[in-house]
Structures are given as C-alpha cells and as structure tokens.
Short mmCIF file of C-alpha atoms in Angstrom, two decimals:
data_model
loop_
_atom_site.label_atom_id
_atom_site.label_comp_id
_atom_site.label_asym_id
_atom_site.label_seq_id
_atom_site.Cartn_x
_atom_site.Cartn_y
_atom_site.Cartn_z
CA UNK A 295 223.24 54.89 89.53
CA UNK A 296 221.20 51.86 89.51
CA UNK A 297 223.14 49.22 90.36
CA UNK A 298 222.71 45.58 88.87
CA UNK A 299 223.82 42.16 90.23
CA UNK A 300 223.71 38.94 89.02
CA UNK A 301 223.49 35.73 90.67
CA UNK A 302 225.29 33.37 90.33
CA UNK A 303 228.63 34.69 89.03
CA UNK A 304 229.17 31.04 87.73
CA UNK A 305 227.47 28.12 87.06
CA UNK A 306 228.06 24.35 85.91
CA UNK A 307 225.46 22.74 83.88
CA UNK A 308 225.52 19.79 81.24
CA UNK A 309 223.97 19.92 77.77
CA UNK A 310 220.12 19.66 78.23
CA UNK A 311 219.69 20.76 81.63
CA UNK A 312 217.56 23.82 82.58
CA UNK A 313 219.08 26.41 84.47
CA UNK A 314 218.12 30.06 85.93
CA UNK A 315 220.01 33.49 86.06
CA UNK A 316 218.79 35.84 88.72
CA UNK A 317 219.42 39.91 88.58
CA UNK A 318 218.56 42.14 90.93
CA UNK A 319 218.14 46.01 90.85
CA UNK A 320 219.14 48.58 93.40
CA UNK A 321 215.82 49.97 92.66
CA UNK A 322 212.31 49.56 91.00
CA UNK A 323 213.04 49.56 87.06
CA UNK A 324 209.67 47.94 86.30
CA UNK A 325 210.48 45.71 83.07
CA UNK A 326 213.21 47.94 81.31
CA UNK A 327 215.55 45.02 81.33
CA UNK A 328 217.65 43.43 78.34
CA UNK A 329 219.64 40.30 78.54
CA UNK A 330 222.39 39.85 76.17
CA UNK A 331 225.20 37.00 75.30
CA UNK A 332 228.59 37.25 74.98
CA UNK A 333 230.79 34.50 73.73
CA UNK A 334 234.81 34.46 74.51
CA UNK A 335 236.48 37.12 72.06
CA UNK A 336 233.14 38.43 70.57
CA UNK A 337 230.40 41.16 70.88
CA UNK A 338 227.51 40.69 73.49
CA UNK A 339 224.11 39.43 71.50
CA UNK A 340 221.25 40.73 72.20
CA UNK A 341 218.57 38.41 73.39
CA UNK A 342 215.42 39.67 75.58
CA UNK A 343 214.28 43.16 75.82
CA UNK A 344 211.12 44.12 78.13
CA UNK A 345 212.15 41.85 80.55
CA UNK A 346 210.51 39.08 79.03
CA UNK A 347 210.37 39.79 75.22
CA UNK A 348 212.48 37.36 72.63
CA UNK A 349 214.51 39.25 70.25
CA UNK A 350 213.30 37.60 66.71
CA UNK A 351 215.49 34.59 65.92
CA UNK A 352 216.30 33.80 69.58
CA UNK A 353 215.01 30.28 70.42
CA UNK A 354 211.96 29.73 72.11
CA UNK A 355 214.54 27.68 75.23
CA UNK A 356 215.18 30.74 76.10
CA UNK A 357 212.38 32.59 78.59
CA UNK A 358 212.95 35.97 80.63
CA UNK A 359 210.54 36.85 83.41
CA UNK A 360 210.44 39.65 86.37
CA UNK A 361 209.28 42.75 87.15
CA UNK A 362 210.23 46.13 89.51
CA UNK A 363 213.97 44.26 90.99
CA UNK A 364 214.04 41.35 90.42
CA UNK A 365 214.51 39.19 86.63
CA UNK A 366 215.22 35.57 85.68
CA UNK A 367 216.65 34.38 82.61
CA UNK A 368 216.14 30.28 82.26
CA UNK A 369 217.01 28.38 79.66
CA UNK A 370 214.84 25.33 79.47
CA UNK A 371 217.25 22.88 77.71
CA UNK A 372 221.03 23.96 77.08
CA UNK A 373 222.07 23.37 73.84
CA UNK A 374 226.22 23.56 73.23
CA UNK A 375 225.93 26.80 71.64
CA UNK A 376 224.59 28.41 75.14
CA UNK A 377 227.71 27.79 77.18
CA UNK A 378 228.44 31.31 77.45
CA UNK A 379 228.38 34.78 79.74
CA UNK A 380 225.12 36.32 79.95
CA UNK A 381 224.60 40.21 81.32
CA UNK A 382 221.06 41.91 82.21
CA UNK A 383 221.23 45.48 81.66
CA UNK A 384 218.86 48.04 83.00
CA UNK A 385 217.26 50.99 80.83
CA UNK A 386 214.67 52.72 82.87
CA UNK A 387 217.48 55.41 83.11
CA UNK A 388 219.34 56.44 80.45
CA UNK A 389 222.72 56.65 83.01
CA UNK A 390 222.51 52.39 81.49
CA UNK A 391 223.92 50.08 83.53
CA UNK A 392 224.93 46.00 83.34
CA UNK A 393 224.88 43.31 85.63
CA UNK A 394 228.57 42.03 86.52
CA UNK A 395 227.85 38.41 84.01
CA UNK A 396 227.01 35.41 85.08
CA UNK A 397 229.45 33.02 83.41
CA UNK A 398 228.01 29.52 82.32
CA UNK A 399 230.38 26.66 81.70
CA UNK A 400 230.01 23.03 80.72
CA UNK A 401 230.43 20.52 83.62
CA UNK B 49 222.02 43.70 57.22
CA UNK B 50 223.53 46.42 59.85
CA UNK B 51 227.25 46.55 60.30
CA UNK B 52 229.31 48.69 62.57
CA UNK B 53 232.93 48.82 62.44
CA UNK B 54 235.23 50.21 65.41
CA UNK B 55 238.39 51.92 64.00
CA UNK B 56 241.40 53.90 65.67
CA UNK B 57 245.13 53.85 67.24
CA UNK B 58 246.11 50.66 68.87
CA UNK B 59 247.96 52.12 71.82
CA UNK B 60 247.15 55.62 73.88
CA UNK B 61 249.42 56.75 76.47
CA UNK B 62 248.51 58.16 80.17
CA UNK B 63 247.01 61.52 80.21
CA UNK B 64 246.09 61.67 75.96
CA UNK B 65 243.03 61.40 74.69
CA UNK B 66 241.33 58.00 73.27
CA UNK B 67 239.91 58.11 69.75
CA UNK B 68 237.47 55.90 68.32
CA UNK B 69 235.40 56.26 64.84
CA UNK B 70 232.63 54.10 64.25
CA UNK B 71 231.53 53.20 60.72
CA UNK B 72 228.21 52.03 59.94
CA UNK B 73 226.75 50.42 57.02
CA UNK B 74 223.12 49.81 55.74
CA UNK B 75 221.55 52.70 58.39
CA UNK B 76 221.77 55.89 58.86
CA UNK B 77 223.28 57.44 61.76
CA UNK B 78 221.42 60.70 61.16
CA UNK B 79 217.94 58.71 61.43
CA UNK B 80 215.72 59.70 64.23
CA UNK B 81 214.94 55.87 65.15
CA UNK B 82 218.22 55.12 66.34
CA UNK B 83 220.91 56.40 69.13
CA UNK B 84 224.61 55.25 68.57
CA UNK B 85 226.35 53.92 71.91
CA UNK B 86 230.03 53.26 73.43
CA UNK B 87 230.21 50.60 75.88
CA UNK B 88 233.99 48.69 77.16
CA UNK B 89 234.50 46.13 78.57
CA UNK B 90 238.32 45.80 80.31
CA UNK B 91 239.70 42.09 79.96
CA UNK B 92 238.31 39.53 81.85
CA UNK B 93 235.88 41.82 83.56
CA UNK B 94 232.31 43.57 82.76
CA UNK B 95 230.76 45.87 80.32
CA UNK B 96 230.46 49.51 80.77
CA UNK B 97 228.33 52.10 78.87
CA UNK B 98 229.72 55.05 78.48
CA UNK B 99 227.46 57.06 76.33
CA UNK B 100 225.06 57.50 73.45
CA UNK B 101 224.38 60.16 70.70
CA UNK B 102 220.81 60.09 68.64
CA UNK B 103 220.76 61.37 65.19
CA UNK B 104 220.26 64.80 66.00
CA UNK B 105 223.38 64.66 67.72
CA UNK B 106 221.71 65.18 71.43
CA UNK B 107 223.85 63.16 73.96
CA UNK B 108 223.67 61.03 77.34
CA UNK B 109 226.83 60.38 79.12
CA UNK B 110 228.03 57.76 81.90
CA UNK B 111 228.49 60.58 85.03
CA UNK B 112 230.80 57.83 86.38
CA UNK B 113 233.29 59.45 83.72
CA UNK B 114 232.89 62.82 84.97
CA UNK B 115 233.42 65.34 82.12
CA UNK B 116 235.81 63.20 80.17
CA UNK B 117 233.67 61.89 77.40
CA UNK B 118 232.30 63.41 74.23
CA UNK B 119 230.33 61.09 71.52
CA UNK B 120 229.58 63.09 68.48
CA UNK B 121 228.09 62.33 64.35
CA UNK B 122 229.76 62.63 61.57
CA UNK B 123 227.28 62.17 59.18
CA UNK B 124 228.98 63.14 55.74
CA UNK B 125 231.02 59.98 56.92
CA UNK B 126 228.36 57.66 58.46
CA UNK B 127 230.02 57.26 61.70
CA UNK B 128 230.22 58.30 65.31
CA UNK B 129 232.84 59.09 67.77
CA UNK B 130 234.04 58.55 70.83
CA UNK B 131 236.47 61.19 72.51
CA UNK B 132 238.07 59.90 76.23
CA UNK B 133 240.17 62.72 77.74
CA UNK B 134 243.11 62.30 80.69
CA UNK B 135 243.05 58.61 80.01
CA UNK B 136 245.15 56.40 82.42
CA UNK B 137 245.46 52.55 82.35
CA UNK B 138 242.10 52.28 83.97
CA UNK B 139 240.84 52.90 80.70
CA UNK B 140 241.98 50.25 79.10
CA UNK B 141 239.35 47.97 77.90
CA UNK B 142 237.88 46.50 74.39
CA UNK B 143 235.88 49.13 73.34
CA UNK B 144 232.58 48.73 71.46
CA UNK B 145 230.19 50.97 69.46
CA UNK B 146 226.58 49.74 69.22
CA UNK B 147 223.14 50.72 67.66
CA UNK B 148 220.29 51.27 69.88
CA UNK B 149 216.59 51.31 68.90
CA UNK B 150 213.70 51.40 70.82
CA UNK B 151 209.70 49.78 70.72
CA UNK B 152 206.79 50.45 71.78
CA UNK B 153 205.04 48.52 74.68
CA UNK B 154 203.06 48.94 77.44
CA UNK B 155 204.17 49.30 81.23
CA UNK B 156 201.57 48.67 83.48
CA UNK B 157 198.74 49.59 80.77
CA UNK B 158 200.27 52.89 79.87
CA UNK B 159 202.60 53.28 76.20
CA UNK B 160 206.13 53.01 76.95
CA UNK B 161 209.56 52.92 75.01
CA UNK B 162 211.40 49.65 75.59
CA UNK B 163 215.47 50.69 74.22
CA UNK B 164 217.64 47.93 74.02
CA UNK B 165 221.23 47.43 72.05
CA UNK B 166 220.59 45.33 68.73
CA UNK B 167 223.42 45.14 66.69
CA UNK B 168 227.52 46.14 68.17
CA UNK B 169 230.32 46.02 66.50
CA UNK B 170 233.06 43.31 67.11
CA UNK B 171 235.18 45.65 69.56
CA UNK B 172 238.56 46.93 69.59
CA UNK B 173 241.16 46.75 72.09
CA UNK B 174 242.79 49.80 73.47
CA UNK B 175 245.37 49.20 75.90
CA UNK B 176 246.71 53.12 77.80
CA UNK B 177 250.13 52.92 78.09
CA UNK B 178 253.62 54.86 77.85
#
C-alpha cells in the first residue's frame, strides 16, 4: 500500500488568514493526488485533482502544489465556509488510498 | 446534475454479510467513462476505499479486505453494489458510493489519466451489531 499522511492533524486559523496542508507519500506517486472536503455529517467534496488542478467551481483561494511525495494544499484567505476536514488521496495505484484529514477549526 | 443514492438495512450483525445498493441518476453506470466506488469512513475517524467497478463490470478491490468484498452492476436498475462478507464491528462505518472519472493530462511530458472521485453520495451509516 502507499501510505498517506497529513500534517498537521489540526489546525487553528481565523477568517482571512492563509494557511498550508502538507501530505506526504510512502512513495513516489508523481502528481496523482486529489484533495477533497468534508464538512461535519456530509460527503467529502472534491476539490484538486493532478496535484495542482482546480475542480471547476472551486475558488481560485484555493491552490495545490507538489510533486513525487510530497503536496501542499494552501488556502490563501479563509473564508467561513472553509473551516472544515480536508483529505489528499493518492491514485497512482488503483489499491487508492487517503491521508488520515487534517481537521481545520476556527480560533 | 449527477445523483447517487446509498440504500440498505440499518443494522448487520457479526459474521453476516453487509448490503449496499447504489442508485444513480442522470449517468449511466454501464458507460465506459466512469468506474463506481465504495469508500467508509467509521465515526470520527478516516475514509477508506474499498473498491471500484467500471461499466463493464471489471473490478479493483482494497487487498486490506482480503477476499471479503464484491462490487458488482446492475444495470437494468442503474445501480451498483457493495457485498461485505464475515462482517464484525470493525466494519462499522458510514458507508459511501461515489462516481469516478478520469482526464487526460500530461506527467512529465508523456499522456496520462488523472482519476479522481467527483460526485458521492451523502453516506449511510451501518453500525455491525447483535
């Protein structure tokens, strides 16, 4: 399996900061990496495919980036709405696998 | 507008086997541009894939499950299912179904397919217990 962690597992922000997501790979998985949001009691979104592609209708605050094991997901200005849990998921192999969520709160 | 709607028993007890339908509306889970997935997610925790069928009916499994899984069409109905055998409380989780497509793109100057999970349904929670 490839395995898939995030970093942080938490994280504190306030509306209109910017803030980064890191996830890491076990192994080299070139850009086959999604990002998706999940709000409390609902289905994950879908977000950023190819590591760095917007899914249409995502806003442009949004910005993935990475390559081989290592990704970022920042968000240049939160906006209420983003207070939420975010996973990567990998799909260079079709055995898919998530990241464990990195949950972001409001401080 | 794509819709997929998880159905099946609210309560499975240790050692029977978990079924899940998954209705779709406004695609066809026979087309060739899609694969159908299963992911959970147990409460409070992470998600999980567990498998995918395309519309031909060819299948990918989670080997983390070892043997227990089977995903399968039912076109005449526009759905897919989801068969868990020897379940125990481990296996309780929300379960989702989602539709996965795929792009093209370019990895290092060579064509690729990028897959990615666009549209899930809103889950269903199946606790295992006697």
């Amino acid at each position: 399996d490839i395995q898939m962690t995030q970093s942080p597992s938490s994280l504190s922000a306030s509306v209109g900061d910017r803030v980064t997501i890191t996830c890491r790979a076990s192994q080299n998985i070139d850009i086959y990496l999604n990002w998706y949001q999940q709000k409390p009691g609902k289905a994950p979104q879908f977000l950023i495919y190819a590591a760095s592609t917007l899914q249409f209708g995502v806003p442009s605050r949004f910005r993935g980036s990475g390559s081989g094991t290592e990704f970022t997901l920042t968000i240049s200005s939160l906006q209420p709405e983003d207070f939420a849990t975010y996973y990567c998921q990998q799909s260079f192999t079709t055995a898919y696998t998530f990241g464990q969520g990195t949950k972001l709160e409001i401080k | 507008q794509v819709q997929l709607q998880e159905s099946g028993p609210g309560l499975v007890k240790p050692s029977q086997t978990l079924s899940l339908s998954c209705s779709v509306s406004g695609d066809s889970v026979s087309s060739d541009l899609y694969h159908w997935n299963w992911i959970r997610q147990p409460a409070g925790k992470g998600l999980e894939w567990i498998g995918r069928v395309s519309g031909s009916g060819s299948t990918n499994y989670n080997p983390s499950l070892k043997g227990r899984v089977t995903i399968s069409l039912d076109t005449s109905k526009n759905q897919f299912s989801l068969n868990l055998r020897s379940v125990t409380a481990a296996d309780t989780a929300v379960y989702y179904c989602a539709r996965e497509s795929h792009i093209l793109g370019y990895c290092g100057g060579v064509s690729c397919y990028f897959y990615y999970l666009d549209y899930w349904g809103q889950g269903t929670l199946v606790p295992v217990s006697s």
